[in-house]
CSV table of C-alpha atoms and ligand atoms in Angstrom, one decimal:
chain,number,residue,atom,x,y,z
S,1,MET,CA,130.4,143.4,117.2
S,2,LYS,CA,133.1,140.9,116.4
S,3,LEU,CA,131.5,138.4,118.8
S,4,ARG,CA,128.2,138.9,117.0
S,5,ILE,CA,129.8,138.2,113.6
S,6,THR,CA,131.5,135.1,115.0
S,7,LEU,CA,128.2,134.0,116.5
S,8,ALA,CA,126.3,134.6,113.2
S,9,LEU,CA,129.0,132.7,111.3
S,10,ALA,CA,128.8,129.8,113.8
S,11,LEU,CA,125.0,129.7,113.5
S,12,SER,CA,125.1,129.8,109.7
S,13,ILE,CA,127.7,126.9,109.7
S,14,PHE,CA,125.4,125.0,112.1
S,15,ALA,CA,122.4,125.7,109.8
S,16,LEU,CA,124.4,124.4,106.8
S,17,THR,CA,125.5,121.3,108.6
S,18,ALA,CA,122.0,120.7,109.9
S,19,ARG,CA,120.7,120.8,106.3
S,20,ALA,CA,123.5,118.6,105.0
S,21,GLU,CA,123.2,116.1,107.8
S,22,LYS,CA,124.2,112.5,107.2
S,23,ILE,CA,121.9,110.0,108.8
S,24,ALA,CA,122.2,106.2,108.9
S,25,LEU,CA,119.0,104.3,109.6
S,26,VAL,CA,120.3,101.0,110.9
S,27,ASN,CA,118.9,97.5,112.0
S,28,GLY,CA,115.6,98.0,110.2
S,29,THR,CA,113.8,96.0,107.5
S,30,ILE,CA,113.5,97.9,104.2
S,31,ILE,CA,110.7,97.3,101.8
S,32,ASN,CA,111.3,98.5,98.3
S,33,PRO,CA,108.1,97.9,96.3
S,34,ASP,CA,109.8,98.9,93.1
S,35,LYS,CA,111.7,95.5,93.2
S,36,SER,CA,109.2,93.7,95.4
S,37,GLN,CA,112.3,93.5,97.7
S,38,ILE,CA,112.4,93.0,101.4
S,39,VAL,CA,115.8,93.3,103.1
S,40,GLN,CA,116.2,92.6,106.8
S,41,ASN,CA,119.0,94.1,108.9
S,42,ALA,CA,119.3,96.8,106.4
S,43,THR,CA,121.1,100.2,106.4
S,44,ILE,CA,119.9,103.4,104.6
S,45,ILE,CA,122.3,106.3,104.4
S,46,ILE,CA,120.8,109.7,104.0
S,47,ASP,CA,123.0,112.5,102.9
S,48,GLY,CA,121.2,115.9,103.0
S,49,ASP,CA,117.9,115.5,101.1
S,50,LYS,CA,118.9,112.3,99.2
S,51,ILE,CA,119.3,108.6,99.8
S,52,ALA,CA,123.0,107.9,99.4
S,53,ALA,CA,122.7,104.1,99.8
S,54,ALA,CA,120.1,101.5,100.8
S,55,GLY,CA,120.6,97.8,101.3
S,56,ASP,CA,121.9,94.9,103.3
S,57,ALA,CA,124.0,96.1,106.3
S,58,LYS,CA,126.7,93.6,105.2
S,59,THR,CA,127.4,95.7,102.1
S,60,ILE,CA,126.8,99.2,103.4
S,61,SER,CA,128.7,100.7,106.3
S,62,ALA,CA,127.6,103.9,108.0
S,63,PRO,CA,130.0,106.8,107.5
S,64,LYS,CA,131.7,107.9,110.7
S,65,ASP,CA,130.1,111.4,110.7
S,66,ALA,CA,126.6,110.0,110.3
S,67,ARG,CA,124.0,110.3,113.0
S,68,LEU,CA,122.7,106.7,113.7
S,69,ILE,CA,119.0,106.0,114.1
S,70,ASP,CA,118.2,102.6,115.4
S,71,CYS,CA,115.3,101.1,113.4
S,72,LYS,CA,115.3,97.7,115.1
S,73,GLY,CA,111.9,96.1,114.6
S,74,LYS,CA,110.8,98.8,112.2
S,75,PHE,CA,109.9,98.7,108.5
S,76,ILE,CA,111.1,101.4,106.1
S,77,LEU,CA,109.4,102.3,102.8
S,78,PRO,CA,109.4,105.1,100.3
S,79,GLY,CA,106.9,107.8,101.4
S,80,TYR,CA,103.4,107.2,100.0
S,81,ILE,CA,102.1,109.2,97.1
S,82,ASP,CA,98.4,110.1,96.6
S,83,THR,CA,98.0,110.7,92.9
S,84,HIS,CA,94.5,112.2,93.0
S,85,VAL,CA,93.7,115.1,95.3
S,86,HIS,CA,92.1,118.5,95.0
S,87,PHE,CA,93.5,121.3,97.3
S,88,PHE,CA,90.7,123.7,96.2
S,89,GLN,CA,88.2,121.4,98.0
S,90,SER,CA,88.3,120.8,101.8
S,91,GLY,CA,86.4,117.6,102.0
S,92,ASP,CA,83.7,119.3,104.1
S,93,LEU,CA,80.0,119.6,103.3
S,94,TYR,CA,80.2,123.1,101.8
S,95,THR,CA,83.0,122.4,99.3
S,96,ARG,CA,80.9,121.5,96.3
S,97,PRO,CA,77.9,123.8,96.1
S,98,ASP,CA,77.3,122.5,92.5
S,99,VAL,CA,76.5,119.1,94.1
S,100,VAL,CA,74.7,120.3,97.3
S,101,ASP,CA,74.0,124.0,97.7
S,102,LEU,CA,74.5,125.0,101.3
S,103,THR,CA,75.7,128.5,100.5
S,104,LYS,CA,73.0,130.0,102.7
S,105,MET,CA,74.8,128.3,105.7
S,106,ARG,CA,78.3,129.0,104.4
S,107,PRO,CA,78.9,131.2,101.4
S,108,TYR,CA,81.3,129.6,98.9
S,109,ALA,CA,83.7,132.5,99.0
S,110,GLU,CA,84.0,131.9,102.8
S,111,GLU,CA,84.7,128.2,102.2
S,112,VAL,CA,87.4,129.0,99.7
S,113,ALA,CA,89.0,131.6,102.0
S,114,TRP,CA,89.1,129.0,104.7
S,115,ILE,CA,90.7,126.4,102.4
S,116,LYS,CA,93.4,128.8,101.4
S,117,GLY,CA,94.2,129.8,105.0
S,118,ASN,CA,94.2,126.2,106.1
S,119,LEU,CA,96.7,124.9,103.5
S,120,PRO,CA,99.6,124.5,105.9
S,121,ASP,CA,97.4,122.3,108.1
S,122,THR,CA,96.3,120.3,105.1
S,123,PHE,CA,99.9,119.8,104.1
S,124,GLU,CA,100.8,118.5,107.5
S,125,ARG,CA,97.9,116.0,107.5
S,126,TYR,CA,99.4,114.4,104.4
S,127,LEU,CA,102.8,114.2,106.1
S,128,ARG,CA,101.2,112.7,109.3
S,129,SER,CA,99.7,110.0,107.0
S,130,GLY,CA,103.2,109.1,105.6
S,131,ILE,CA,102.3,110.8,102.3
S,132,THR,CA,105.3,112.7,101.1
S,133,SER,CA,104.1,113.5,97.5
S,134,VAL,CA,100.7,114.2,96.0
S,135,VAL,CA,99.2,115.1,92.6
S,136,ASP,CA,96.5,117.7,92.5
S,137,VAL,CA,94.6,116.7,89.3
S,138,GLY,CA,92.7,119.9,88.8
S,139,GLY,CA,91.6,123.2,90.4
S,140,PRO,CA,91.6,127.0,89.8
S,141,MET,CA,94.7,128.8,88.5
S,142,TRP,CA,95.7,129.4,92.2
S,143,ASN,CA,96.6,125.7,92.2
S,144,PHE,CA,99.9,126.8,90.8
S,145,GLU,CA,100.4,128.9,94.0
S,146,VAL,CA,99.6,125.9,96.1
S,147,ARG,CA,102.3,124.0,94.3
S,148,LYS,CA,104.8,126.8,95.0
S,149,LYS,CA,103.8,127.0,98.6
S,150,ALA,CA,104.0,123.3,99.2
S,151,ASN,CA,107.3,122.9,97.5
S,152,ALA,CA,108.8,125.7,99.5
S,153,ALA,CA,107.6,124.3,102.8
S,154,ALA,CA,109.4,121.7,104.9
S,155,ARG,CA,106.3,120.2,106.5
S,156,ALA,CA,104.4,119.5,103.3
S,157,PRO,CA,104.3,116.9,100.6
S,158,ARG,CA,105.9,117.5,97.2
S,159,VAL,CA,103.0,118.7,94.9
S,160,ALA,CA,102.4,118.3,91.2
S,161,VAL,CA,99.4,120.1,89.7
S,162,ALA,CA,97.0,120.4,86.8
S,163,GLY,CA,95.2,123.7,86.4
S,164,PRO,CA,91.5,124.2,85.6
S,165,LEU,CA,89.7,121.3,84.2
S,166,ILE,CA,88.8,121.4,80.5
S,167,SER,CA,85.2,120.3,80.6
S,168,SER,CA,82.2,119.3,78.6
S,169,VAL,CA,79.9,120.9,81.2
S,170,SER,CA,80.0,124.1,83.2
S,171,ARG,CA,79.8,124.5,87.0
S,172,GLU,CA,78.8,128.2,87.6
S,173,LYS,CA,78.5,127.7,91.4
S,174,LEU,CA,82.2,127.1,91.7
S,175,ASP,CA,83.1,130.2,89.7
S,176,LEU,CA,84.4,133.1,91.9
S,177,GLY,CA,86.4,134.6,89.0
S,178,ASP,CA,89.0,131.8,88.9
S,179,PRO,CA,86.9,128.8,88.1
S,180,PRO,CA,88.3,125.2,88.7
S,181,ILE,CA,86.2,123.9,85.8
S,182,VAL,CA,86.0,125.6,82.4
S,183,LYS,CA,83.5,124.6,79.8
S,184,ILE,CA,85.2,124.4,76.4
S,185,ASP,CA,83.1,124.3,73.3
S,186,THR,CA,85.4,124.2,70.3
S,187,PRO,CA,88.8,122.6,69.4
S,188,GLU,CA,90.3,126.1,68.9
S,189,GLN,CA,89.2,127.2,72.4
S,190,ALA,CA,90.8,124.0,73.8
S,191,ARG,CA,94.1,124.8,72.1
S,192,GLU,CA,94.0,128.4,73.3
S,193,PHE,CA,93.3,127.2,76.8
S,194,VAL,CA,96.2,124.7,76.8
S,195,ARG,CA,98.6,127.4,75.6
S,196,LYS,CA,97.4,129.5,78.6
S,197,LEU,CA,98.0,126.6,80.9
S,198,ALA,CA,101.4,125.8,79.4
S,199,ALA,CA,102.6,129.2,80.5
S,200,GLN,CA,102.1,128.1,84.1
S,201,ASN,CA,104.2,124.9,83.5
S,202,PRO,CA,101.6,122.4,84.7
S,203,ASP,CA,102.5,118.8,85.5
S,204,LEU,CA,99.4,117.6,83.8
S,205,VAL,CA,96.5,118.9,81.7
S,206,LYS,CA,93.2,117.6,82.9
S,207,ILE,CA,90.0,116.9,80.9
S,208,TRP,CA,86.7,116.5,82.7
S,209,TYR,CA,84.9,114.2,80.2
S,210,ILE,CA,81.4,114.2,81.6
S,211,VAL,CA,78.9,112.2,79.5
S,212,ASP,CA,75.2,112.2,79.9
S,213,LYS,CA,72.2,112.2,77.5
S,214,ASP,CA,72.8,115.8,76.6
S,215,HIS,CA,76.6,115.3,76.3
S,216,PRO,CA,77.2,112.1,74.3
S,217,VAL,CA,80.8,110.7,74.1
S,218,ASP,CA,81.3,111.7,70.5
S,219,SER,CA,80.3,115.4,70.8
S,220,PHE,CA,83.2,116.2,73.0
S,221,ARG,CA,85.8,114.0,71.2
S,222,PRO,CA,87.1,116.7,68.9
S,223,ILE,CA,87.9,118.8,72.0
S,224,VAL,CA,89.7,115.9,73.6
S,225,ARG,CA,91.7,115.4,70.5
S,226,ALA,CA,92.6,119.1,70.2
S,227,THR,CA,93.5,119.2,73.9
S,228,VAL,CA,95.8,116.2,73.6
S,229,GLU,CA,97.5,117.4,70.4
S,230,GLU,CA,98.2,120.9,71.8
S,231,SER,CA,99.3,119.5,75.2
S,232,HIS,CA,101.7,116.9,73.6
S,233,ALA,CA,103.1,119.7,71.4
S,234,HIS,CA,104.0,121.4,74.7
S,235,LYS,CA,105.4,118.1,76.1
S,236,LEU,CA,102.5,118.0,78.6
S,237,ARG,CA,100.7,114.8,79.6
S,238,VAL,CA,96.9,114.7,79.6
S,239,ALA,CA,94.8,113.1,82.4
S,240,VAL,CA,91.2,112.4,81.8
S,241,HIS,CA,88.2,111.9,84.1
S,242,ALA,CA,86.2,109.2,82.3
S,243,THR,CA,84.1,106.8,84.4
S,244,GLU,CA,82.3,105.0,81.7
S,245,LEU,CA,83.9,102.3,79.6
S,246,GLU,CA,83.2,103.9,76.3
S,247,THR,CA,84.3,107.4,77.5
S,248,ALA,CA,87.5,106.0,78.8
S,249,ARG,CA,88.1,104.1,75.6
S,250,ALA,CA,87.5,107.3,73.6
S,251,ALA,CA,89.8,109.3,75.8
S,252,VAL,CA,92.7,106.7,75.2
S,253,GLU,CA,91.9,106.6,71.5
S,254,GLU,CA,92.3,110.3,71.4
S,255,GLY,CA,95.7,110.0,73.0
S,256,ALA,CA,95.2,110.5,76.8
S,257,ASP,CA,98.1,109.5,79.0
S,258,VAL,CA,96.4,109.0,82.4
S,259,LEU,CA,92.9,107.9,83.5
S,260,VAL,CA,92.1,109.4,86.9
S,261,HIS,CA,89.2,107.1,87.9
S,262,SER,CA,88.0,103.5,87.6
S,263,VAL,CA,85.5,102.5,85.0
S,264,VAL,CA,82.4,102.0,87.0
S,265,ASP,CA,79.5,101.3,84.5
S,266,LYS,CA,80.6,98.1,82.9
S,267,PRO,CA,83.2,95.3,83.2
S,268,VAL,CA,86.3,96.2,81.2
S,269,ASP,CA,86.8,94.0,78.2
S,270,ASP,CA,90.0,92.3,77.1
S,271,ALA,CA,90.5,94.7,74.2
S,272,PHE,CA,90.3,97.7,76.5
S,273,VAL,CA,92.8,96.1,79.0
S,274,LYS,CA,95.2,95.4,76.2
S,275,PHE,CA,94.8,98.9,74.8
S,276,LEU,CA,95.7,100.5,78.1
S,277,LYS,CA,98.7,98.2,78.5
S,278,ASP,CA,99.9,98.8,74.9
S,279,ARG,CA,99.5,102.6,75.3
S,280,HIS,CA,101.3,102.6,78.7
S,281,ILE,CA,98.3,104.3,80.3
S,282,ILE,CA,98.4,104.9,84.1
S,283,LEU,CA,95.1,104.4,85.8
S,284,CYS,CA,94.2,105.8,89.2
S,285,PRO,CA,91.2,103.9,90.7
S,286,THR,CA,90.0,106.5,93.4
S,287,LEU,CA,87.8,103.8,95.0
S,288,VAL,CA,87.1,105.7,98.3
S,289,VAL,CA,85.5,108.7,96.7
S,290,PHE,CA,82.7,106.5,95.2
S,291,GLU,CA,81.3,105.7,98.6
S,292,ARG,CA,81.8,109.0,100.4
S,293,TYR,CA,79.2,111.3,98.8
S,294,GLY,CA,76.5,108.7,99.2
S,295,ARG,CA,77.5,107.8,102.7
S,296,THR,CA,77.8,111.4,103.8
S,297,PHE,CA,74.4,112.5,102.4
S,298,SER,CA,72.6,109.4,103.9
S,299,HIS,CA,74.3,109.9,107.3
S,300,GLN,CA,76.2,106.6,107.1
S,301,LEU,CA,79.7,107.9,106.9
S,302,ASN,CA,82.3,105.2,107.6
S,303,LEU,CA,85.4,107.2,108.4
S,304,THR,CA,88.3,105.0,109.4
S,305,PRO,CA,90.2,105.5,112.8
S,306,GLU,CA,93.0,107.1,110.8
S,307,GLU,CA,90.6,109.6,109.3
S,308,GLN,CA,89.1,110.4,112.6
S,309,LYS,CA,92.5,110.9,114.2
S,310,TRP,CA,94.4,112.7,111.4
S,311,GLY,CA,91.7,114.3,109.4
S,312,ASN,CA,90.9,118.0,110.0
S,313,PRO,CA,88.3,118.1,112.9
S,314,GLU,CA,86.4,121.1,111.5
S,315,VAL,CA,86.0,119.2,108.2
S,316,ILE,CA,84.8,116.1,109.9
S,317,ALA,CA,82.4,117.9,112.2
S,318,SER,CA,80.7,119.5,109.1
S,319,LEU,CA,79.9,116.1,107.6
S,320,ASP,CA,77.0,115.3,110.0
S,321,VAL,CA,74.0,116.1,107.8
S,322,THR,CA,71.6,115.8,110.8
S,323,LYS,CA,72.9,119.1,112.0
S,324,ILE,CA,71.5,121.0,109.0
S,325,PRO,CA,68.3,122.8,109.8
S,326,GLN,CA,65.3,121.1,108.1
S,327,ASP,CA,64.5,124.2,106.0
S,328,LYS,CA,68.0,124.3,104.6
S,329,LEU,CA,68.3,120.6,103.7
S,330,PRO,CA,69.2,120.2,100.0
S,331,GLN,CA,66.9,117.9,98.1
S,332,ARG,CA,69.7,115.4,97.4
S,333,VAL,CA,70.4,115.1,101.1
S,334,LYS,CA,66.7,114.7,101.9
S,335,ASP,CA,66.4,111.9,99.3
S,336,ALA,CA,69.4,110.1,100.7
S,337,LEU,CA,68.2,110.3,104.3
S,338,ALA,CA,64.8,109.0,103.2
S,339,ASP,CA,66.3,106.0,101.5
S,340,GLN,CA,69.5,105.0,103.4
S,341,LYS,CA,69.5,101.5,102.0
S,342,GLY,CA,69.2,102.8,98.5
S,343,ALA,CA,72.3,104.9,99.0
S,344,LEU,CA,74.3,101.8,100.1
S,345,ASP,CA,72.9,99.7,97.3
S,346,ARG,CA,74.2,102.3,94.7
S,347,ILE,CA,77.6,102.2,96.3
S,348,LYS,CA,77.7,98.4,96.3
S,349,LYS,CA,76.6,98.4,92.6
S,350,THR,CA,79.6,100.7,91.8
S,351,TYR,CA,82.1,98.5,93.7
S,352,ASP,CA,80.6,95.3,92.2
S,353,VAL,CA,82.0,96.7,88.9
S,354,ALA,CA,85.0,98.8,89.9
S,355,LEU,CA,86.7,96.3,92.2
S,356,PRO,CA,86.8,93.4,89.6
S,357,ASN,CA,87.9,95.9,87.0
S,358,LEU,CA,90.8,97.0,89.2
S,359,LYS,CA,91.9,93.3,89.7
S,360,LYS,CA,91.7,92.6,86.0
S,361,LEU,CA,93.8,95.6,85.1
S,362,GLU,CA,96.4,94.9,87.8
S,363,ASP,CA,96.6,91.2,86.8
S,364,ALA,CA,97.2,92.3,83.2
S,365,GLY,CA,100.1,94.5,84.2
S,366,VAL,CA,98.5,97.9,83.6
S,367,THR,CA,100.2,100.6,85.7
S,368,ILE,CA,97.9,101.4,88.6
S,369,ALA,CA,98.6,104.5,90.7
S,370,ALA,CA,96.9,104.8,94.1
S,371,GLY,CA,94.8,107.9,94.6
S,372,THR,CA,91.7,109.0,96.6
S,373,ASP,CA,90.1,112.2,95.1
S,374,ALA,CA,90.6,113.7,98.5
S,375,GLY,CA,88.9,117.1,99.0
S,376,ASN,CA,85.6,115.8,97.7
S,377,ILE,CA,82.8,115.7,100.3
S,378,GLY,CA,83.7,113.1,102.9
S,379,THR,CA,87.0,112.1,101.4
S,380,ILE,CA,89.5,113.3,103.9
S,381,HIS,CA,92.8,115.0,102.9
S,382,GLY,CA,95.7,112.8,104.1
S,383,PRO,CA,94.3,109.6,105.8
S,384,ALA,CA,91.7,108.8,103.1
S,385,LEU,CA,94.6,106.8,101.4
S,386,PHE,CA,94.2,104.1,104.1
S,387,ARG,CA,90.6,103.5,103.2
S,388,GLU,CA,91.7,103.4,99.5
S,389,PHE,CA,94.2,100.6,100.6
S,390,GLN,CA,91.4,98.7,102.2
S,391,LEU,CA,89.3,98.8,99.1
S,392,MET,CA,92.2,97.8,96.9
S,393,LYS,CA,92.7,94.8,99.2
S,394,GLU,CA,89.0,94.0,98.8
S,395,ALA,CA,89.5,94.1,95.0
S,396,GLY,CA,92.1,91.3,95.6
S,397,LEU,CA,95.4,93.1,95.3
S,398,THR,CA,98.2,91.8,97.5
S,399,PRO,CA,99.8,94.2,100.1
S,400,MET,CA,103.0,94.4,97.9
S,401,GLN,CA,100.9,95.3,94.9
S,402,ILE,CA,99.1,98.0,96.9
S,403,LEU,CA,102.4,99.4,98.1
S,404,GLN,CA,103.7,99.5,94.5
S,405,CYS,CA,100.6,101.4,93.4
S,406,ALA,CA,101.3,104.0,96.2
S,407,THR,CA,105.0,104.4,95.6
S,408,VAL,CA,106.8,103.5,92.4
S,409,ASN,CA,103.7,103.5,90.1
S,410,ALA,CA,102.4,106.7,91.7
S,411,ALA,CA,105.8,108.3,91.0
S,412,LYS,CA,105.3,107.7,87.3
S,413,LEU,CA,102.0,109.6,87.4
S,414,PHE,CA,103.7,112.4,89.4
S,415,GLY,CA,106.2,112.6,86.5
S,416,GLY,CA,109.0,115.0,85.6
S,417,GLU,CA,112.4,115.2,87.3
S,418,THR,CA,110.8,114.9,90.8
S,419,GLY,CA,108.8,111.8,89.8
S,420,ALA,CA,112.0,110.1,88.6
S,421,HIS,CA,113.4,110.6,92.1
S,422,ILE,CA,110.6,109.5,94.4
S,423,GLY,CA,108.8,106.3,95.2
S,424,LYS,CA,111.9,104.2,95.4
S,425,LEU,CA,114.6,103.3,98.0
S,426,GLU,CA,117.5,104.0,95.7
S,427,ASN,CA,120.7,105.8,95.5
S,428,GLY,CA,120.0,109.4,94.4
S,429,CYS,CA,116.3,109.4,95.2
S,430,PHE,CA,114.9,112.0,97.6
S,431,ALA,CA,115.0,110.9,101.2
S,432,ASP,CA,111.2,110.7,101.6
S,433,LEU,CA,110.4,107.7,103.7
S,434,VAL,CA,107.8,106.3,106.0
S,435,ILE,CA,109.0,104.2,109.0
S,436,LEU,CA,106.4,101.7,110.3
S,437,ASN,CA,106.1,99.8,113.6
S,438,SER,CA,104.6,96.7,111.9
S,439,ASN,CA,105.0,94.9,108.6
S,440,PRO,CA,102.6,96.1,105.8
S,441,VAL,CA,103.5,93.1,103.7
S,442,ASP,CA,101.8,90.9,106.3
S,443,ASP,CA,98.7,93.0,106.4
S,444,ILE,CA,98.2,96.3,104.5
S,445,LYS,CA,96.4,97.7,107.6
S,446,ASN,CA,99.9,98.1,109.1
S,447,ALA,CA,100.7,100.7,106.4
S,448,SER,CA,99.2,103.3,108.8
S,449,ASP,CA,101.1,102.1,111.9
S,450,ILE,CA,103.5,105.0,111.4
S,451,ASP,CA,106.5,105.6,113.7
S,452,SER,CA,108.0,108.5,111.8
S,453,VAL,CA,108.2,110.2,108.5
S,454,VAL,CA,111.2,111.4,106.7
S,455,LYS,CA,110.7,114.2,104.2
S,456,ASN,CA,113.6,115.7,102.2
S,457,GLY,CA,116.1,114.1,104.7
S,458,VAL,CA,114.4,115.5,107.8
S,459,THR,CA,113.0,113.1,110.3
S,460,TYR,CA,109.6,113.8,112.0
S,461,PRO,CA,108.3,111.6,114.8
S,462,ALA,CA,104.7,110.9,113.6
S,463,ASP,CA,103.2,112.2,116.8
S,464,SER,CA,105.0,115.5,116.5
S,465,ILE,CA,103.6,116.5,113.1
S,466,LEU,CA,100.0,117.7,114.0
S,467,HIS,CA,99.5,120.5,116.4
Y,501,ZN,ZN1,89.1,114.4,91.1
């Protein structure tokens, strides 16, 4: 009995020390995008879940009780942050029945059950990709459960969430009783819905500002205004989906804090750029998602090697539209297959506007936060961020700018106490790091050359993360 107590005590002390372990990363090069700073022969001290010191080895000495990890030849950065994902969507072909209805092949309830059951795997795919925090910008009320689960798990990114999208249009096919998208018709309904959301302590309130000939910009404006007023009264920030220039302008005029996509219909004008900067708006470009629906449906999917290796294999297997029986092919897929060139032309047209817009905003000093819209059809949870980096590079951003977007700027979008302690290599920040084998400042493609990932002070060799 006595022995057992002693043993239990010894084990608990061991567990305690394991948690509060001191680690010194030595001999590496640190890259701190926050200050555009590169320090060779650097030391980082990790004490428990926090960074205790980071900088030149000449000024920082490792405590005697620290476990030393030699990082010679390695590059150490803050863990990446994807600021636009949706956990209620898997990225597979069945995840948006409102876009292509394949419910006869896989009922939507089955899809959602799979998504919920697969969450631990999805979390690990983020970690494998060096992504230690993500923002889910909208989903059903069970999004709040996702946040709780992720934040309680070791092998998961930190998660910030919005609840259901306040929308100008409805999406009945996604409604299983806890809809991700809720059509709001009056300002009073908007206020009531925000109050309901506020009780769940969301990190953001999200508006789906969909505009078409039946839903002009101005008809939804009073609802945007009421949503923003009520959210701000609860100290909640508002993120808006607005992909046209005039919709985005209207959203910011009504007080939005975050734009979750690029403007894709027109070049942004100087007044708009200045407006975003003056209002301290954060914009998340989500370039990758603009190609993935069209490429998937037209059987021209361009998954990167990272996506092929670290994406969920079941999700990826589903994306081959040639496996759908002819009689079950949705019209949208039939049309895309019949005109493959047309699909690519439309994507090119989008990028011809979105990429210069991104460059213009970045050059003007607007805060850009990297994000993918992962979970949408063909946009793979985790490694999609590296395709986003490629596209940001095509837009003309430097590697250091891209790294800023994915760390310090993204942390601002994440927000709150957590957001203030991620995305930087600084005393007191969470010890969430990515350790690379090659220098991402030389070429952003090296951002995926991951040796290991540190989350909450715990080190994971990259190859050990996925099962
Ligand atoms: Zn989205």
